[in-house]
Coordinates of C-alpha atoms in Angstrom, one line a residue:
M14 CA -4.3 25.9 -16.9
R15 CA -3.6 28.3 -14.6
S16 CA 0.7 28.5 -13.8
E17 CA 2.0 25.9 -16.0
N18 CA 4.2 29.3 -17.7
H19 CA 5.1 30.5 -14.6
A20 CA 8.4 29.7 -12.9
G21 CA 9.5 27.8 -10.0
T22 CA 11.9 27.5 -7.3
P23 CA 10.3 25.0 -4.9
G24 CA 13.7 23.7 -3.1
R25 CA 13.0 20.2 -3.8
R26 CA 15.9 19.3 -5.8
T27 CA 18.2 20.8 -8.2
R28 CA 18.9 17.8 -11.0
R29 CA 17.0 14.8 -11.8
S30 CA 16.7 12.0 -13.7
L31 CA 13.8 11.8 -16.5
P32 CA 13.4 9.1 -18.9
L33 CA 14.2 9.2 -22.9
L34 CA 13.5 6.2 -25.3
V35 CA 16.0 7.1 -28.6
G36 CA 14.9 5.8 -30.9
A37 CA 12.8 3.5 -29.2
G38 CA 15.6 1.5 -27.9
A39 CA 17.0 0.7 -24.5
V40 CA 20.2 2.3 -23.9
S41 CA 21.6 3.0 -20.4
V42 CA 23.8 5.8 -20.8
S43 CA 24.4 9.2 -19.6
V44 CA 23.4 11.8 -21.8
A45 CA 22.6 16.3 -21.1
V46 CA 19.4 15.5 -23.0
L47 CA 16.2 16.4 -21.4
G48 CA 18.2 15.0 -18.5
L49 CA 19.4 12.4 -18.5
T50 CA 19.8 9.1 -18.0
L51 CA 18.3 7.1 -20.6
I52 CA 16.9 3.8 -19.5
D53 CA 14.8 1.1 -20.6
A54 CA 10.8 0.8 -21.2
P55 CA 9.4 2.5 -18.4
D56 CA 9.1 -0.7 -16.7
G57 CA 12.0 -1.9 -17.5
Q58 CA 11.3 -3.6 -20.8
D59 CA 14.0 -3.4 -23.3
R60 CA 12.9 -1.4 -26.3
G61 CA 15.9 -3.1 -28.6
P62 CA 14.3 -6.0 -30.9
L63 CA 13.2 -9.3 -29.9
A64 CA 15.2 -9.3 -26.4
G65 CA 15.5 -12.4 -26.0
A66 CA 14.0 -13.9 -29.3
S67 CA 15.1 -16.0 -31.2
A68 CA 16.4 -15.7 -35.1
D69 CA 14.0 -18.6 -36.2
A70 CA 11.5 -16.4 -34.5
D71 CA 12.6 -13.1 -35.8
S72 CA 11.5 -14.7 -39.8
A73 CA 8.4 -15.3 -38.5
W74 CA 7.3 -11.5 -38.7
A75 CA 6.2 -12.1 -42.5
A76 CA 3.2 -14.0 -40.7
G77 CA 2.7 -11.7 -38.5
P78 CA 4.0 -11.1 -35.0
P79 CA 6.2 -13.6 -33.6
A80 CA 4.4 -14.9 -30.3
T81 CA 7.8 -14.3 -28.4
A82 CA 8.0 -10.7 -30.2
A83 CA 8.4 -8.1 -27.3
R84 CA 5.6 -5.6 -26.2
V85 CA 5.4 -2.1 -25.3
P86 CA 4.1 -1.9 -21.7
W87 CA 0.4 -0.9 -21.3
E88 CA -2.6 -0.4 -19.9
G89 CA -4.9 -2.5 -22.4
G90 CA -6.2 0.0 -24.5
P91 CA -10.1 0.5 -25.3
A92 CA -10.8 -2.4 -23.0
Y93 CA -9.4 -0.5 -20.0
Y94 CA -12.5 2.0 -19.3
G95 CA -14.2 -1.3 -19.9
R96 CA -13.7 -1.6 -15.8
F97 CA -16.8 2.1 -15.9
A98 CA -20.2 2.4 -16.6
A99 CA -20.2 5.3 -18.2
P100 CA -17.3 5.9 -20.6
T101 CA -18.5 2.0 -22.3
A102 CA -21.7 3.2 -22.2
A103 CA -20.1 6.5 -24.3
G104 CA -17.9 4.3 -26.2
W105 CA -15.1 4.4 -24.9
T106 CA -14.3 0.4 -24.8
K107 CA -14.4 0.8 -29.3
S108 CA -11.4 0.5 -31.0
S109 CA -12.6 3.3 -33.2
F110 CA -13.2 6.0 -30.3
F111 CA -9.9 7.9 -29.1
P112 CA -10.2 10.6 -27.1
V113 CA -9.3 13.8 -28.2
G114 CA -9.8 16.7 -25.9
V115 CA -10.1 20.0 -25.7
W116 CA -9.5 21.7 -22.4
F117 CA -12.4 24.1 -20.8
E118 CA -14.4 25.0 -22.9
S119 CA -17.7 25.8 -23.4
V120 CA -21.1 24.7 -25.4
I121 CA -24.4 26.3 -25.6
T122 CA -25.0 26.8 -28.9
Q123 CA -25.1 24.0 -32.1
G124 CA -23.0 26.3 -33.8
D125 CA -20.4 25.6 -31.0
V126 CA -20.6 21.9 -31.4
D127 CA -19.6 21.8 -35.3
K128 CA -16.7 24.2 -34.8
D129 CA -15.0 21.4 -32.3
R130 CA -16.8 18.3 -34.2
A131 CA -14.8 20.0 -37.3
A132 CA -11.6 20.0 -35.9
G133 CA -11.5 16.9 -34.6
I134 CA -12.6 16.8 -31.2
N135 CA -14.4 14.2 -29.4
T136 CA -14.1 15.3 -25.6
Y137 CA -14.3 18.3 -23.6
V138 CA -12.2 18.5 -20.5
E139 CA -14.1 20.5 -17.9
L140 CA -16.7 22.8 -19.3
T141 CA -18.3 25.6 -17.9
E142 CA -21.3 25.7 -15.6
T143 CA -23.2 27.2 -18.7
S144 CA -22.4 24.5 -20.7
D145 CA -26.2 22.7 -21.8
M146 CA -25.3 19.3 -21.9
A147 CA -28.5 17.8 -23.9
L148 CA -26.4 19.3 -26.6
V149 CA -23.2 17.9 -25.5
R150 CA -25.0 14.3 -25.3
R151 CA -27.1 14.7 -28.3
N152 CA -24.2 15.2 -30.4
G153 CA -22.2 12.1 -29.0
M154 CA -19.6 13.8 -27.2
S155 CA -17.8 13.3 -24.1
A156 CA -16.8 15.1 -21.2
L157 CA -14.8 14.9 -18.2
T158 CA -15.8 17.9 -15.3
R159 CA -15.2 19.1 -11.6
T160 CA -19.0 18.6 -10.6
P161 CA -22.0 17.3 -11.8
L162 CA -22.7 19.8 -14.7
P163 CA -26.9 20.7 -14.9
G164 CA -28.2 18.5 -16.9
Y165 CA -25.5 16.2 -16.7
G166 CA -25.7 11.8 -18.4
N167 CA -24.1 9.8 -19.6
E168 CA -22.0 12.4 -21.8
T169 CA -19.7 12.7 -18.6
V170 CA -17.5 9.8 -18.4
G171 CA -15.3 11.3 -15.6
W172 CA -14.4 13.7 -13.3
L173 CA -11.3 16.2 -13.5
L174 CA -9.9 16.5 -9.3
N175 CA -7.6 19.5 -10.1
D176 CA -5.2 21.1 -12.0
E177 CA -1.4 21.6 -11.4
V178 CA -2.0 20.9 -8.1
D179 CA 1.0 19.7 -8.3
M180 CA 2.3 22.6 -8.6
W181 CA -0.2 25.4 -7.1
A182 CA -0.5 23.1 -3.5
K183 CA 2.8 20.8 -3.9
A184 CA 3.4 17.9 -2.4
G185 CA 2.2 16.8 0.9
D186 CA 0.0 15.8 3.7
A187 CA -0.7 18.7 5.6
Q188 CA -4.4 20.8 5.4
W189 CA -5.9 22.4 2.7
T190 CA -7.6 25.4 3.3
G191 CA -10.0 24.9 0.0
K192 CA -8.6 28.2 -1.4
H193 CA -6.9 28.4 -4.8
P194 CA -4.0 30.4 -5.9
G195 CA -5.2 34.1 -5.6
E196 CA -7.6 33.8 -2.8
G197 CA -5.2 33.4 0.0
S198 CA -2.9 31.2 2.2
L199 CA -3.6 27.6 0.5
C200 CA -1.9 25.0 3.3
V201 CA -1.7 25.2 7.1
P202 CA 0.8 25.4 8.0
E203 CA 2.2 27.5 5.0
D204 CA 5.6 25.9 4.6
R205 CA 4.4 22.4 4.1
G206 CA 2.7 21.6 1.1
C207 CA -1.2 20.1 0.9
G208 CA -1.3 18.6 -2.6
F209 CA -2.2 15.0 -1.6
T210 CA -4.5 16.2 0.7
V211 CA -6.3 18.3 -2.3
L212 CA -7.2 15.5 -4.4
R213 CA -8.2 13.3 -1.4
T214 CA -10.6 16.1 -0.5
R215 CA -12.0 15.8 -4.4
K216 CA -12.0 12.4 -4.5
E217 CA -14.7 12.6 -1.5
E218 CA -16.5 15.3 -3.3
V219 CA -17.5 13.8 -6.3
P220 CA -19.8 11.5 -6.7
K221 CA -18.8 8.0 -5.2
G222 CA -19.9 4.4 -7.0
D223 CA -21.5 6.4 -10.3
G224 CA -19.0 4.6 -12.6
R225 CA -17.0 7.5 -14.2
M226 CA -13.2 7.3 -13.8
H227 CA -11.2 10.5 -12.3
Y228 CA -8.9 12.4 -13.8
A229 CA -6.7 14.8 -13.2
N230 CA -3.5 16.7 -14.6
Y231 CA -0.7 17.5 -13.3
G232 CA 2.6 19.9 -14.6
K233 CA 6.1 21.3 -13.5
G234 CA 6.4 19.7 -10.0
V235 CA 5.6 15.9 -11.2
M236 CA 7.5 16.9 -14.0
M237 CA 10.3 18.6 -12.1
W238 CA 10.3 19.7 -8.7
E239 CA 9.1 17.3 -7.3
R240 CA 10.9 14.3 -5.6
D241 CA 10.5 10.8 -7.7
A242 CA 8.4 9.9 -4.9
D243 CA 6.2 12.5 -4.6
A244 CA 5.5 12.9 -8.1
A245 CA 4.4 8.8 -7.9
T246 CA 2.3 9.4 -5.0
F247 CA 0.5 12.1 -7.9
V248 CA 0.7 9.8 -10.1
N249 CA -0.9 6.8 -8.8
R250 CA -2.9 7.4 -5.5
F251 CA -6.2 8.8 -7.2
T252 CA -5.9 8.8 -10.7
D253 CA -8.0 6.6 -13.5
V254 CA -6.7 8.3 -16.2
V255 CA -3.8 11.2 -15.9
S256 CA -2.0 13.9 -17.7
S257 CA 0.8 16.7 -17.4
D258 CA 1.8 19.6 -19.6
V259 CA 4.7 21.5 -20.5
Y260 CA 4.5 23.8 -23.1
W261 CA 7.7 23.6 -24.8
Y262 CA 7.7 25.8 -27.5
T263 CA 5.7 28.1 -26.0
S264 CA 6.7 29.0 -22.6
A265 CA 8.6 31.6 -21.0
S266 CA 9.7 29.9 -18.1
V267 CA 10.1 26.2 -19.1
C268 CA 13.7 26.1 -20.9
L269 CA 15.5 27.9 -17.9
D270 CA 13.5 25.3 -16.0
G271 CA 14.7 22.7 -18.4
Q272 CA 18.5 23.6 -17.7
N273 CA 18.1 24.1 -13.8
F274 CA 16.1 20.8 -13.0
L275 CA 17.2 18.4 -15.9
S276 CA 20.3 19.9 -17.0
L277 CA 18.7 19.8 -21.1
P278 CA 21.0 22.9 -22.9
A279 CA 18.4 25.7 -24.3
S280 CA 19.3 24.2 -27.5
R281 CA 17.2 20.9 -27.6
C282 CA 14.3 22.9 -25.1
R283 CA 11.7 24.1 -27.7
R284 CA 11.3 20.6 -29.3
A285 CA 8.4 18.0 -30.1
A286 CA 10.4 15.4 -28.9
N287 CA 10.4 16.9 -25.6
Y288 CA 6.5 16.7 -25.2
G289 CA 7.2 12.9 -26.1
A290 CA 9.9 12.7 -22.6
V291 CA 6.5 14.2 -21.1
L292 CA 5.0 10.5 -21.7
D293 CA 7.9 8.7 -20.8
R294 CA 8.2 10.7 -17.3
Q295 CA 5.0 9.7 -17.1
R296 CA 4.7 6.4 -17.7
E297 CA 7.4 5.6 -15.9
L298 CA 6.0 6.8 -12.4
D299 CA 3.0 4.5 -13.2
A300 CA 4.6 1.6 -13.4
L301 CA 6.2 1.5 -10.0
D302 CA 2.8 0.5 -8.6
G303 CA 1.8 -2.5 -10.9
R304 CA -1.7 -0.9 -12.8
R305 CA -1.0 0.8 -15.1
Q306 CA -3.9 4.2 -16.6
P307 CA -4.3 6.1 -19.3
I308 CA -1.9 8.5 -20.1
Y309 CA -2.9 12.0 -21.6
G310 CA -0.7 13.8 -23.9
F311 CA -1.1 18.0 -23.6
V312 CA -0.5 20.6 -26.1
E313 CA -1.2 24.1 -27.0
V314 CA -2.4 25.5 -29.2
G315 CA -1.9 29.0 -29.4
W316 CA -0.2 31.7 -26.3
P317 CA -0.6 30.4 -23.4
A318 CA 0.4 32.5 -21.0
E319 CA 0.5 36.7 -20.2
N320 CA 4.6 36.1 -20.4
D321 CA 5.2 33.8 -23.2
T322 CA 7.0 35.7 -25.8
R323 CA 5.4 32.9 -28.7
A324 CA 2.7 31.5 -30.2
I325 CA 2.6 28.0 -31.1
R326 CA 3.0 27.0 -35.4
P327 CA 0.6 24.9 -36.7
E328 CA 3.5 22.1 -37.6
Q329 CA 5.1 22.4 -33.8
V330 CA 1.8 21.5 -32.9
T331 CA 1.8 18.1 -35.3
G332 CA 5.4 17.1 -34.3
A333 CA 4.6 17.4 -30.6
V334 CA 1.0 15.6 -31.2
M335 CA 3.2 12.6 -33.4
S336 CA 5.9 12.9 -29.8
S337 CA 2.8 12.5 -28.1
L338 CA 1.7 9.2 -29.9
I339 CA 5.1 7.6 -30.5
H340 CA 5.6 7.6 -26.4
E341 CA 1.9 5.9 -25.9
A342 CA -0.4 8.6 -25.3
R343 CA -4.3 7.0 -25.1
G344 CA -5.5 10.4 -25.6
I345 CA -4.9 13.8 -27.2
I346 CA -5.5 17.4 -24.4
Y347 CA -5.3 20.5 -26.7
F348 CA -5.1 24.0 -24.3
N349 CA -7.6 25.6 -26.0
H350 CA -6.6 29.6 -24.2
N351 CA -4.7 32.5 -24.6
F352 CA -4.0 34.9 -22.2
G353 CA -1.0 36.3 -24.3
G354 CA -0.2 37.7 -27.2
P355 CA -1.6 40.3 -29.3
C356 CA -5.5 38.5 -29.9
H357 CA -6.7 36.7 -26.5
S358 CA -8.8 34.2 -26.7
Q359 CA -11.2 31.6 -24.6
H360 CA -12.0 29.0 -27.6
V361 CA -8.7 28.9 -29.7
L362 CA -9.9 26.7 -32.2
R363 CA -13.4 28.4 -32.3
E364 CA -12.2 32.1 -33.8
G365 CA -10.0 33.9 -35.8
C366 CA -7.4 33.8 -33.0
G367 CA -6.7 30.0 -34.4
K368 CA -7.0 30.9 -37.9
E369 CA -3.1 30.1 -38.9
V370 CA -3.8 26.9 -35.8
R371 CA -6.9 25.2 -36.3
P372 CA -6.2 23.2 -40.1
A373 CA -3.4 21.2 -38.8
V374 CA -5.4 20.6 -35.8
A375 CA -8.2 19.2 -38.1
E376 CA -5.6 17.6 -40.0
I377 CA -4.0 15.9 -37.2
N378 CA -6.6 14.6 -35.6
R379 CA -8.8 13.3 -39.3
R380 CA -5.2 10.8 -38.8
I381 CA -5.7 10.0 -35.0
G382 CA -9.2 9.3 -35.7
Q383 CA -8.4 7.6 -39.2
L384 CA -5.5 4.8 -37.4
A385 CA -7.7 4.8 -34.2
P386 CA -8.1 1.3 -34.3
V387 CA -3.9 1.0 -35.2
L388 CA -3.0 3.6 -32.2
N389 CA -5.3 1.1 -30.4
T390 CA -3.7 -1.3 -30.3
Q391 CA -0.3 -3.0 -28.5
S392 CA 3.0 -1.3 -29.4
Y393 CA 5.8 -4.0 -30.6
A394 CA 9.5 -3.2 -29.1
H395 CA 12.1 -2.2 -32.5
R396 CA 14.6 0.4 -32.8
F397 CA 15.0 0.8 -36.3
G398 CA 18.4 2.6 -36.6
P399 CA 20.2 5.9 -34.5
G400 CA 19.0 9.3 -34.9
L401 CA 15.1 7.7 -35.0
D402 CA 11.9 7.7 -32.6
T403 CA 9.8 5.5 -33.5
M404 CA 6.5 3.3 -32.3
L405 CA 5.5 0.0 -34.7
K406 CA 1.6 -1.9 -34.4
H407 CA 0.2 -4.2 -35.9
H408 CA -3.3 -4.6 -37.3
Q409 CA -5.0 -6.6 -40.3
G410 CA -2.0 -7.8 -41.6
S411 CA -0.1 -4.9 -41.8
Y412 CA 2.6 -2.9 -39.6
Y413 CA 2.5 0.9 -39.4
V414 CA 6.0 2.6 -39.0
F415 CA 5.1 6.1 -36.6
A416 CA 8.4 8.1 -37.2
M417 CA 10.9 11.4 -36.1
L418 CA 13.4 12.3 -34.8
D419 CA 14.9 11.3 -31.4
A420 CA 15.9 14.5 -29.7
T421 CA 19.6 14.1 -30.1
T422 CA 20.4 14.4 -33.9
S423 CA 20.1 17.1 -36.3
P424 CA 17.6 17.4 -39.6
G425 CA 18.3 14.9 -43.0
R426 CA 17.7 11.8 -43.7
R427 CA 17.2 8.5 -41.8
I428 CA 17.4 4.5 -42.4
F429 CA 15.3 2.3 -41.0
T430 CA 16.0 -1.3 -40.7
L431 CA 12.6 -4.0 -40.5
P432 CA 11.8 -6.3 -38.3
R433 CA 14.7 -9.7 -39.4
G434 CA 12.0 -11.5 -41.6
L435 CA 9.6 -8.9 -42.6
R436 CA 10.4 -8.2 -45.9
A437 CA 7.9 -5.9 -48.4
A438 CA 9.1 -4.3 -51.9
H439 CA 8.3 -0.7 -50.5
A440 CA 6.6 1.0 -47.8
E441 CA 3.9 3.3 -48.4
V442 CA 4.3 6.7 -46.9
L443 CA 0.3 7.7 -45.5
F444 CA -1.4 11.3 -46.0
E445 CA 1.7 11.8 -48.4
N446 CA 1.2 10.1 -51.5
R447 CA 4.4 8.3 -51.8
T448 CA 6.4 5.2 -51.3
V449 CA 10.0 4.4 -50.4
P450 CA 11.3 1.4 -51.5
V451 CA 12.8 -1.5 -49.2
D452 CA 15.7 -3.3 -50.2
A453 CA 16.8 -7.1 -50.1
Q454 CA 18.2 -6.7 -46.1
G455 CA 14.5 -5.3 -45.1
R456 CA 15.6 -1.6 -45.5
F457 CA 14.7 1.6 -46.3
T458 CA 15.4 5.2 -46.3
D459 CA 13.5 9.0 -45.1
S460 CA 13.6 12.6 -44.7
F461 CA 13.3 14.4 -41.7
A462 CA 13.4 18.5 -42.9
A463 CA 13.0 19.9 -39.5
E464 CA 13.0 18.5 -35.7
H465 CA 8.6 18.4 -35.4
S466 CA 8.4 16.6 -39.1
H467 CA 7.1 12.7 -38.9
H468 CA 6.3 10.1 -41.8
I469 CA 3.9 7.0 -41.2
Y470 CA 4.5 4.3 -43.0
R471 CA 2.4 1.1 -44.1
I472 CA 4.3 -2.0 -44.4
T473 CA 2.3 -5.1 -46.0
P474 CA 4.4 -8.3 -46.1

């Protein structure tokens, strides 16, 4: 990322609305949390318990989700990639594959790949020109790159069109000079945006008809600065896979931007829940053209920018990843660079700069890999209770509840209420070697010690 952490004052609007799904339930009241107006699920479908379903249908949950159970809209999961020959050949259509990427690495030696794979990375999102693509390919890794790199082949599943063009070129169809930030004038005339032109140009530059996806990453332009119509153009017109990066835990300017553009109180700025809200915003925009695409979560693993004043903590990384997953991220990408702080690195997860955060990243990625067949199913809509942010899945006879606190509440105990008719003696808390009892009314209670705390429950009727 070039500029995510740099404050901007584009002057396009002073406030905007960003969707926030509290407790995975649909409400329609205005609050000053990330903004904003809490709304229905990104395409208007209720995420509350079984909208439109009867009590008789509810009782069928014990035998499996009722046919009338409300679903969270999606693009199709792994089957989505089946429309592209390259990711299909690379195994992306398998339910066991969930993209976990690292931003702008170099792959020179087998040791490079070994370290990345040990951390749970399976995809490179941009690589240096010196990278050995045959080495990437032999190790079963995937790549999305800006241009065809020497020796590229079936490891390259897509083309990166651009990074944060919404921030440095802004929305618009003005002429692009071909230059990037720091190289001179970007747009002609200079007072107009040329971001749409940049992306059209890039789509013309990459190979055509080769069965590879087109991907772009955006930033605060799409998330905060641009009008909804322009933000939707960025998200919908150019890509097959999309992401946006906002580094809520580390950016020196993000809390001020959150106040100015989202009416987000400073006390609610540095929270894991805001990474999920980034996904919600993109899903809302993505739904507008009736053609959904996978949206990936973006999380920093160090001290991204020179002017930042902090590094992300290990527990914050895992909280940000879990919030992204709960809000329907179809992949995770890690920003792997320290441009600030006492330990500069372009390979945080490989080098000593990442010694504190790497174990947490490797563990959350291990869990993602283990639960990939679950994550790759379409979610069910259910409101488990106030103060909760949840995702409900069903796989091979068991229900899975991914849970965190929502953005509005403080740490503490929460009560979960299962769908009517779903009963079990207990809920297994995965990766924690414990269970919690479920009472006769289908309720259980658990504690969340911090805003980034999360639990995954498996419930087998």
